[in-house]
Short mmCIF file of C-alpha atoms and ligand atoms in Angstrom, two decimals:
data_model
loop_
_atom_site.label_atom_id
_atom_site.label_comp_id
_atom_site.label_asym_id
_atom_site.label_seq_id
_atom_site.Cartn_x
_atom_site.Cartn_y
_atom_site.Cartn_z
CA MET R 136 48.15 18.87 178.96
CA SER R 137 48.94 16.05 175.37
CA ALA R 138 51.84 16.80 172.67
CA LEU R 139 48.60 16.79 170.54
CA SER R 140 45.84 18.87 171.92
CA LEU R 141 49.01 20.95 172.01
CA TYR R 142 50.46 20.78 168.61
CA PHE R 143 46.36 21.44 167.25
CA ARG R 144 45.83 24.88 168.77
CA GLN R 145 49.12 25.99 167.77
CA ILE R 146 47.96 25.44 164.00
CA LYS R 147 44.63 27.25 164.94
CA SER R 148 47.10 30.15 166.10
CA ALA R 149 48.62 30.44 162.71
CA ILE R 150 45.31 30.16 160.93
CA SER R 151 43.95 33.44 163.27
CA SER R 152 46.73 35.28 162.65
CA THR R 153 46.70 34.92 159.36
CA ARG R 154 42.90 35.52 158.78
CA LYS R 155 43.90 39.42 160.81
CA GLY R 156 46.95 39.76 158.59
CA LEU R 157 45.25 38.67 155.10
CA ALA R 158 42.20 40.89 156.35
CA LEU R 159 44.76 44.32 157.24
CA THR R 160 46.70 43.34 154.00
CA TRP R 161 43.01 43.26 151.47
CA LYS R 162 42.18 46.83 153.57
CA HIS R 163 45.04 48.72 152.25
CA ALA R 164 44.42 47.33 148.69
CA TRP R 165 41.11 48.21 148.36
CA ASN R 166 42.10 51.54 150.55
CA ALA R 167 44.37 51.62 147.99
CA ARG R 168 42.35 53.33 144.95
CA ASN R 169 42.29 56.74 146.23
CA GLN R 170 45.58 58.34 146.90
CA ARG R 171 46.47 60.94 150.06
CA THR R 172 45.92 64.33 148.98
CA ILE R 173 49.42 66.51 148.21
CA GLN R 174 48.89 68.52 151.21
CA ASN R 175 51.03 71.76 153.33
CA VAL R 176 52.02 70.62 156.35
CA GLN R 177 50.08 73.47 157.27
CA HIS R 178 47.63 72.54 156.50
CA ALA R 179 43.53 72.34 158.05
CA ASP R 180 42.62 68.41 156.51
CA TYR R 181 46.53 67.56 156.88
CA PHE R 182 46.46 64.40 159.76
CA LYS R 183 42.53 64.04 158.60
CA SER R 184 43.32 61.94 156.00
CA ASN R 185 43.90 58.67 157.36
CA GLU R 186 43.14 56.42 154.79
CA GLY R 187 44.90 56.33 151.02
CA VAL R 188 48.34 55.66 149.14
CA PHE R 189 50.45 57.44 151.53
CA THR R 190 53.33 57.12 149.77
CA LEU R 191 54.67 60.20 147.19
CA GLU R 192 55.67 59.64 144.00
CA TYR R 193 59.86 61.76 144.72
CA PRO R 194 60.44 63.63 142.97
CA HIS R 195 57.88 63.63 140.51
CA GLN R 196 55.64 64.38 143.83
CA GLU R 197 56.42 66.35 146.71
CA ILE R 198 55.15 68.12 149.88
CA PRO R 199 55.26 71.56 150.00
CA THR R 200 57.57 73.07 152.57
CA PRO R 201 55.84 75.55 154.69
CA VAL R 202 56.56 79.53 154.11
CA ASN R 203 58.37 79.70 157.71
CA GLY R 204 60.18 76.68 156.71
CA ARG R 205 64.60 76.81 157.78
CA TYR R 206 66.32 75.69 154.09
CA GLN R 207 68.98 76.89 151.79
CA LEU R 208 70.81 80.29 152.12
CA HIS R 209 70.22 82.55 149.61
CA ASN R 210 71.37 86.01 150.02
CA GLU R 211 70.54 88.89 146.77
CA MET R 212 74.25 91.15 146.66
CA ASP R 213 72.34 93.82 144.61
CA ASP R 214 70.60 94.58 148.85
CA CYS R 215 72.94 93.91 150.26
CA ILE R 216 74.93 96.92 151.65
CA VAL R 217 78.36 94.66 153.70
CA CYS R 218 77.48 95.57 157.18
CA ASP R 219 79.02 91.45 158.02
CA LYS R 220 76.22 91.67 160.98
CA CYS R 221 75.38 88.19 159.52
CA VAL R 222 78.73 86.43 160.32
CA LYS R 223 78.56 87.98 163.86
CA VAL R 224 76.07 86.37 165.15
CA CYS R 225 76.73 82.56 162.89
CA PRO R 226 76.83 80.36 165.86
CA VAL R 227 78.84 78.12 164.16
CA ASP R 228 81.30 80.20 161.24
CA CYS R 229 79.39 79.10 158.25
CA ILE R 230 79.72 83.09 157.00
CA GLU R 231 82.53 84.31 154.67
CA ILE R 232 82.59 88.62 153.35
CA GLU R 233 85.80 90.05 152.53
CA PRO R 234 84.75 93.50 152.03
CA ILE R 235 86.42 96.59 150.12
CA LYS R 236 86.03 99.89 151.16
CA ALA R 237 84.36 101.94 147.83
CA THR R 238 86.28 105.71 147.57
CA GLY R 239 82.58 106.79 146.87
CA LEU R 240 78.80 106.25 146.80
CA VAL R 241 78.62 102.75 145.07
CA GLY R 242 74.50 102.23 145.27
CA TYR R 243 71.57 102.22 147.01
CA THR R 244 69.85 99.31 147.66
CA SER R 245 65.64 98.39 147.01
CA ASP R 246 64.36 99.85 150.14
CA GLY R 247 66.59 103.01 149.66
CA SER R 248 69.72 102.16 152.23
CA PRO R 249 73.61 103.00 150.46
CA ILE R 250 75.78 101.21 149.63
CA ARG R 251 79.38 101.90 150.66
CA LEU R 252 80.90 98.47 149.82
CA TYR R 253 82.00 95.71 148.18
CA ALA R 254 81.88 92.63 148.51
CA ALA R 255 85.03 91.01 147.11
CA LYS R 256 83.56 87.12 149.24
CA PHE R 257 80.32 85.80 149.94
CA ASP R 258 80.66 82.64 151.04
CA ILE R 259 78.16 80.67 152.93
CA ASP R 260 79.48 77.01 153.94
CA MET R 261 75.66 75.20 154.08
CA SER R 262 77.24 71.96 155.50
CA LYS R 263 78.33 73.71 158.35
CA CYS R 264 75.27 75.55 158.84
CA CYS R 265 72.70 74.19 161.64
CA PHE R 266 69.45 76.04 160.27
CA CYS R 267 69.20 78.85 162.84
CA GLY R 268 67.83 81.52 161.02
CA LEU R 269 69.71 83.69 163.45
CA CYS R 270 71.78 85.88 160.14
CA THR R 271 68.36 85.67 157.94
CA THR R 272 67.14 87.76 161.02
CA VAL R 273 69.10 90.54 161.66
CA CYS R 274 70.10 91.50 158.15
CA PRO R 275 69.16 95.38 157.93
CA THR R 276 67.56 94.56 154.81
CA GLU R 277 66.38 91.73 154.71
CA CYS R 278 68.60 90.43 151.69
CA LEU R 279 69.80 87.61 153.07
CA THR R 280 66.57 84.43 153.29
CA MET R 281 66.13 81.20 153.57
CA THR R 282 64.75 80.18 150.62
CA SER R 283 62.15 76.79 150.20
CA GLU R 284 64.99 74.75 148.68
CA TYR R 285 65.29 71.66 150.97
CA ASP R 286 67.18 69.21 148.04
CA PHE R 287 70.55 70.42 147.22
CA SER R 288 72.15 66.74 148.14
CA VAL R 289 76.37 66.55 146.24
CA PHE R 290 78.29 63.80 145.28
CA ASP R 291 81.27 66.44 146.93
CA VAL R 292 80.40 68.20 150.94
CA LYS R 293 82.59 71.41 149.27
CA GLU R 294 80.31 72.10 146.75
CA HIS R 295 77.96 73.24 149.74
CA ASN R 296 80.23 75.62 149.71
CA PHE R 297 77.85 79.14 148.18
CA SER R 298 79.02 81.64 146.66
CA PHE R 299 77.28 85.26 146.66
CA ALA R 300 79.68 87.93 145.61
CA ASN R 301 78.80 89.78 142.45
CA LEU R 302 82.60 90.85 141.81
CA SER R 303 85.15 88.81 139.69
CA PRO R 304 88.68 88.32 140.50
CA GLU R 305 90.24 90.58 139.06
CA GLN R 306 87.04 93.64 139.41
CA ALA R 307 87.68 92.96 142.86
CA ALA R 308 91.40 93.37 142.69
CA GLU R 309 90.89 96.66 140.67
CA LYS R 310 88.09 98.07 143.58
CA LYS R 311 91.42 96.78 146.06
CA GLN R 312 94.04 99.14 144.66
CA MET R 313 91.35 101.84 143.80
CA TYR R 314 90.89 102.31 147.21
CA GLU R 315 94.60 101.94 148.70
CA GLN R 316 95.88 104.39 145.91
CA PHE R 317 92.97 107.03 147.68
CA VAL R 318 93.89 106.66 150.82
CA ALA R 319 97.35 107.31 149.81
CA GLU R 320 96.83 110.60 147.53
CA LYS R 321 94.60 111.75 151.36
CA GLU R 322 97.20 110.65 153.63
CA ALA R 323 99.82 112.95 150.74
CA LEU R 324 97.09 116.04 150.80
CA LYS R 325 96.83 115.60 155.04
CA GLN R 326 101.10 114.98 155.42
CA SER R 327 102.56 117.52 152.46
CA SER R 328 99.95 120.83 152.26
CA ALA R 329 98.12 120.66 155.67
CA ASN R 330 101.88 120.09 157.96
CA ALA R 331 104.50 121.63 155.32
CA ALA R 332 102.18 124.46 153.62
CA LEU R 333 100.90 125.90 156.66
CA ALA R 334 104.74 127.49 157.27
CA PRO R 335 105.51 129.42 154.29
CA VAL R 336 101.04 130.59 154.56
CA GLU R 337 101.83 132.09 157.87
CA GLU R 338 104.55 133.78 156.81
CA THR R 339 103.29 135.57 153.56
CA LYS R 340 99.81 136.64 155.61
CA PRO R 341 102.16 139.22 157.67
CA VAL R 342 103.76 140.75 155.11
CA ALA R 343 100.38 141.16 152.74
CA LYS R 344 98.19 142.58 155.65
CA PRO R 345 100.45 146.32 155.75
CA ALA R 346 100.74 146.10 152.01
CA PHE R 347 97.18 146.58 151.73
CA LYS R 348 96.48 148.36 154.41
CA PRO R 349 98.29 151.92 152.27
CA ILE R 350 96.65 150.49 149.37
CA PHE R 351 93.40 151.10 150.68
CA LYS R 352 93.58 154.19 152.04
CA PRO R 353 94.74 156.87 149.87
CA LYS R 354 92.67 155.46 147.19
CA ALA R 355 90.24 157.19 149.97
CA ASP R 356 91.20 160.81 149.96
CA ALA R 357 92.33 161.12 146.84
CA SER R 358 92.19 164.44 145.96
CA THR R 359 94.05 165.65 149.58
CA GLU R 360 97.77 163.62 149.11
CA SER R 361 100.34 163.74 147.11
CA SER R 362 102.40 159.70 146.97
CA PRO R 363 103.29 158.41 143.87
CA ALA R 364 100.01 156.12 143.53
CA GLU R 365 97.92 159.33 143.65
CA GLU R 366 99.66 161.57 140.66
CA VAL R 367 99.00 158.49 138.64
CA LYS R 368 94.76 158.94 139.11
CA PRO R 369 94.29 162.62 138.07
CA ALA R 370 96.51 162.22 135.44
CA ALA R 371 94.36 159.98 133.88
CA LYS R 372 90.94 162.12 134.92
CA PRO R 373 92.32 165.18 133.18
CA ALA R 374 92.99 163.59 130.45
CA PHE R 375 89.73 161.74 129.70
CA LYS R 376 87.56 164.44 130.24
CA PRO R 377 89.12 167.13 127.58
CA SER R 378 89.57 163.96 124.32
CA PHE R 379 85.33 164.05 125.06
CA LYS R 380 84.73 167.74 125.11
CA PRO R 381 85.73 169.07 121.57
CA LYS R 382 84.81 165.38 120.18
CA ALA R 383 81.43 167.70 121.04
CA ASP R 384 82.06 171.19 119.94
CA ALA R 385 84.42 169.80 116.61
CA SER R 386 83.55 172.46 114.58
CA ALA R 387 85.84 174.73 116.55
CA GLU R 388 88.91 173.22 117.66
CA SER R 389 91.51 172.71 115.03
CA SER R 390 93.24 169.23 116.50
CA PRO R 391 94.11 166.75 113.39
CA ALA R 392 91.61 165.02 114.11
CA GLU R 393 88.77 166.75 114.43
CA GLU R 394 89.88 168.66 111.00
CA VAL R 395 89.19 165.30 108.79
CA LYS R 396 85.76 165.81 109.80
CA PRO R 397 84.54 169.66 109.26
CA ALA R 398 86.90 168.59 105.95
CA ALA R 399 84.32 165.35 104.68
CA LYS R 400 81.01 167.35 105.80
CA PRO R 401 81.31 170.15 103.18
CA ALA R 402 82.94 168.33 100.42
CA PHE R 403 79.25 165.79 100.17
CA LYS R 404 77.18 169.48 100.88
CA PRO R 405 78.26 170.59 97.44
CA SER R 406 77.74 167.24 95.54
CA PHE R 407 74.26 167.18 96.47
CA LYS R 408 73.57 170.49 95.80
CA PRO R 409 74.19 170.51 91.71
CA LYS R 410 72.36 167.48 91.63
CA ALA R 411 69.48 169.18 92.78
CA ASP R 412 69.87 172.35 90.26
CA ALA R 413 71.80 170.96 87.80
CA SER R 414 70.77 173.50 85.28
CA ALA R 415 73.34 177.01 86.67
CA GLU R 416 77.00 174.79 87.55
CA SER R 417 79.75 174.22 85.13
CA SER R 418 80.80 170.37 86.59
CA PRO R 419 81.21 168.30 83.80
CA ALA R 420 78.35 165.30 85.59
CA GLU R 421 76.39 168.18 85.46
CA GLU R 422 76.99 168.85 81.85
CA VAL R 423 74.62 165.29 80.89
CA LYS R 424 71.58 166.08 82.78
CA PRO R 425 70.13 169.71 81.55
CA VAL R 426 70.39 168.63 78.57
CA ALA R 427 68.75 165.22 78.67
CA LYS R 428 66.56 166.06 80.29
CA PRO R 429 65.30 169.37 77.28
CA ALA R 430 65.99 166.60 75.60
CA PHE R 431 62.82 164.60 76.07
CA LYS R 432 60.17 167.58 77.21
CA PRO R 433 59.70 168.95 73.54
CA SER R 434 59.69 165.81 72.10
CA PHE R 435 56.43 164.49 73.91
CA LYS R 436 54.82 167.24 73.14
CA PRO R 437 54.89 167.80 68.91
CA LYS R 438 53.41 163.63 69.25
CA PRO R 439 50.04 165.01 70.12
CA PRO R 440 50.27 167.87 66.90
CA GLN R 441 51.10 164.94 64.36
CA THR R 442 48.99 162.60 64.79
CA GLU R 443 46.18 164.76 64.78
CA SER R 444 47.48 166.13 61.71
S1 SF4 K 564 70.83 80.12 159.06
FE1 SF4 K 564 72.46 79.68 161.78
S2 SF4 K 564 74.28 78.66 161.28
FE2 SF4 K 564 73.16 78.50 158.91
S3 SF4 K 564 74.47 80.39 158.43
FE3 SF4 K 564 72.31 81.19 159.05
S4 SF4 K 564 73.55 82.29 161.28
FE4 SF4 K 564 74.80 80.56 160.24
S1 SF4 K 565 73.49 91.28 157.25
FE1 SF4 K 565 72.23 91.39 155.59
S2 SF4 K 565 72.85 93.61 154.58
FE2 SF4 K 565 74.48 93.08 155.81
S3 SF4 K 565 76.16 91.98 154.97
FE3 SF4 K 565 74.78 90.14 155.94
S4 SF4 K 565 73.71 89.54 154.37
FE4 SF4 K 565 74.36 91.73 153.99
#
């Protein structure tokens, strides 16, 4: 083959490849009039759209994330019972929790689980996370979930450490102090009242038992025995009985209290009787009434005869 024929053959190959390339370019340029539909990767027609513009104008356009995607973690602290299971199962130790015991029940989660611990610290370092999803699987209250947020790029890697604790440092210190005080008081009660106070309680019990037994026996046989405690009871009973009897027969007895009652009753009776029989008595109050009654009667009788004449 001569050099001249080789030269023209290469020109022909270049023109042919250029024609194929331009044909493909013009084909895509013609199809670029339409853009590929933004569909979720789980959509049935996701791989059927082979024509049109594939490139998305991110962040103005985004492909929806799958429902079961593993992206940024989020913990809903109101439903977290601080059980520490997520920390134990994490293979890369990117979750750190600092629990504080409460002196009582803190509250309930949305599913009714009791909360008995505070979380002074609940940090997840997403720069270490391998997105295995084990922590969300073992969470008993399902408060730890993976969100659809996948773009959490930062300039400093330390900003990938997300904190979810709902207690401020001051509140955490206060809760910690309250629990330490609660434990100290509990131990003081166990040591002082339980151990030291048990000895004097045992000494008083044998003394108290014999003292109660003789007191209950004389109460049952009070009429036949002559102990000093029994002498007081029979003396009190007759003292009350005679005091009630003279009250019922007040007129026959001559006690100082009975003398006042009969003296008051006759004093009122004579005072009412003379009022009804005002004309027969001569008291200064009775003399005014009989004088007034006859004065009115004659005054009415003479009036009718005066008008007739
Ligand atoms: S997804 Fe896996 S690696 Fe990430 S925090 Fe949870 S358990 Fe740890
Ligand atoms: S497993 Fe769930 S409830 Fe337990 S500490 Fe972790 S996030 Fe909280």
